[in-house]
PDB file of C-alpha atoms and ligand atoms in Angstrom:
ATOM      1  CA  UNK A   1      83.929 105.132  96.154  1.00 96.00           C
ATOM      2  CA  UNK A   2      86.048 103.641  93.418  1.00 97.00           C
ATOM      3  CA  UNK A   3      84.390 102.788  90.119  1.00 98.00           C
ATOM      4  CA  UNK A   4      85.725 100.458  87.460  1.00 98.00           C
ATOM      5  CA  UNK A   5      84.205  99.235  84.246  1.00 98.00           C
ATOM      6  CA  UNK A   6      84.946  96.185  82.123  1.00 98.00           C
ATOM      7  CA  UNK A   7      84.765  97.348  78.527  1.00 98.00           C
ATOM      8  CA  UNK A   8      85.003  93.741  77.310  1.00 98.00           C
ATOM      9  CA  UNK A   9      81.775  92.882  79.146  1.00 98.00           C
ATOM     10  CA  UNK A  10      79.829  96.033  78.256  1.00 98.00           C
ATOM     11  CA  UNK A  11      77.082  95.361  75.735  1.00 98.00           C
ATOM     12  CA  UNK A  12      76.602  99.066  74.981  1.00 98.00           C
ATOM     13  CA  UNK A  13      73.091  99.206  76.396  1.00 95.00           C
ATOM     14  CA  UNK A  14      73.657 102.778  77.511  1.00 97.00           C
ATOM     15  CA  UNK A  15      71.653 102.458  80.707  1.00 97.00           C
ATOM     16  CA  UNK A  16      74.495 103.802  82.853  1.00 98.00           C
ATOM     17  CA  UNK A  17      74.847 106.870  80.630  1.00 98.00           C
ATOM     18  CA  UNK A  18      71.165 107.688  81.070  1.00 98.00           C
ATOM     19  CA  UNK A  19      71.336 107.326  84.868  1.00 98.00           C
ATOM     20  CA  UNK A  20      74.686 108.986  85.539  1.00 98.00           C
ATOM     21  CA  UNK A  21      75.952 110.962  82.561  1.00 98.00           C
ATOM     22  CA  UNK A  22      78.460 112.708  84.860  1.00 98.00           C
ATOM     23  CA  UNK A  23      80.271 109.430  85.365  1.00 98.00           C
ATOM     24  CA  UNK A  24      79.664 107.360  82.230  1.00 98.00           C
ATOM     25  CA  UNK A  25      79.823 108.086  78.504  1.00 98.00           C
ATOM     26  CA  UNK A  26      79.805 105.816  75.482  1.00 98.00           C
ATOM     27  CA  UNK A  27      82.280 105.481  72.635  1.00 98.00           C
ATOM     28  CA  UNK A  28      80.908 107.103  69.527  1.00 97.00           C
ATOM     29  CA  UNK A  29      81.744 104.246  67.179  1.00 97.00           C
ATOM     30  CA  UNK A  30      80.402 101.230  69.071  1.00 97.00           C
ATOM     31  CA  UNK A  31      78.654 102.528  72.186  1.00 98.00           C
ATOM     32  CA  UNK A  32      80.976 100.798  74.630  1.00 98.00           C
ATOM     33  CA  UNK A  33      81.136 102.521  78.008  1.00 98.00           C
ATOM     34  CA  UNK A  34      83.762 105.131  78.865  1.00 98.00           C
ATOM     35  CA  UNK A  35      84.391 105.847  82.524  1.00 98.00           C
ATOM     36  CA  UNK A  36      84.619 109.577  83.026  1.00 98.00           C
ATOM     37  CA  UNK A  37      85.146 109.675  86.779  1.00 98.00           C
ATOM     38  CA  UNK A  38      86.704 106.835  88.772  1.00 98.00           C
ATOM     39  CA  UNK A  39      86.013 108.563  92.095  1.00 97.00           C
ATOM     40  CA  UNK A  40      82.677 110.344  91.786  1.00 98.00           C
ATOM     41  CA  UNK A  41      81.492 112.851  94.391  1.00 97.00           C
ATOM     42  CA  UNK A  42      79.137 111.765  97.137  1.00 97.00           C
ATOM     43  CA  UNK A  43      76.056 113.159  95.509  1.00 98.00           C
ATOM     44  CA  UNK A  44      76.541 110.736  92.631  1.00 98.00           C
ATOM     45  CA  UNK A  45      77.055 107.567  94.672  1.00 98.00           C
ATOM     46  CA  UNK A  46      73.435 106.493  94.675  1.00 98.00           C
ATOM     47  CA  UNK A  47      73.156 106.892  90.944  1.00 98.00           C
ATOM     48  CA  UNK A  48      76.399 105.024  90.343  1.00 98.00           C
ATOM     49  CA  UNK A  49      75.255 102.145  92.565  1.00 98.00           C
ATOM     50  CA  UNK A  50      72.049 102.014  90.630  1.00 98.00           C
ATOM     51  CA  UNK A  51      74.041 101.807  87.382  1.00 98.00           C
ATOM     52  CA  UNK A  52      76.021  98.883  88.694  1.00 98.00           C
ATOM     53  CA  UNK A  53      72.809  97.148  89.788  1.00 98.00           C
ATOM     54  CA  UNK A  54      70.977  97.590  86.490  1.00 98.00           C
ATOM     55  CA  UNK A  55      73.808  97.179  84.000  1.00 98.00           C
ATOM     56  CA  UNK A  56      72.650  94.159  81.937  1.00 97.00           C
ATOM     57  CA  UNK A  57      76.245  93.065  81.369  1.00 98.00           C
ATOM     58  CA  UNK A  58      77.465  93.358  84.937  1.00 98.00           C
ATOM     59  CA  UNK A  59      80.253  95.532  83.555  1.00 98.00           C
ATOM     60  CA  UNK A  60      80.274  98.188  86.325  1.00 98.00           C
ATOM     61  CA  UNK A  61      82.044  97.489  89.575  1.00 98.00           C
ATOM     62  CA  UNK A  62      81.753  99.740  92.630  1.00 98.00           C
ATOM     63  CA  UNK A  63      84.308  99.422  95.365  1.00 96.00           C
ATOM     64  CA  UNK A  64      84.647 101.367  98.560  1.00 86.00           C
ATOM     65  CA  UNK A  65      87.737 103.372  99.462  1.00 73.00           C
ATOM     66  CA  UNK A  66      89.838 101.858 102.205  1.00 53.00           C
TER      67      UNK A  66
HETATM   68  S1  LIG B 101      74.857  99.870  81.422  1.00 94.88           S
HETATM   69 FE1  LIG B 101      76.525  98.333  81.364  1.00 94.88          FE
HETATM   70  S2  LIG B 101      76.301  97.404  79.334  1.00 94.88           S
HETATM   71 FE2  LIG B 101      75.181  99.355  79.289  1.00 94.88          FE
HETATM   72  S3  LIG B 101      76.653 100.862  78.529  1.00 94.88           S
HETATM   73 FE3  LIG B 101      76.751 100.903  80.736  1.00 94.88          FE
HETATM   74  S4  LIG B 101      78.457  99.492  81.249  1.00 94.88           S
HETATM   75 FE4  LIG B 101      77.825  99.044  79.165  1.00 94.88          FE
END
């Protein structure tokens, strides 16, 4: 799994941080997402996919490794 985020799209809702705090954090000043782990371990994949699905800004992209 390869995770990317678009910080320009992120509306700082924080949903991803609630669902997968191991992978996502937020900037202290404006709440925009910070990607902590671009290649999360298998046990986090379901949570990361959920984040991508529920992100109100569509700012999280999940790709699969080749
Ligand atoms: S859920 Fe989406 S909009 Fe909200 S903080 Fe995460 S990336 Fe940004």
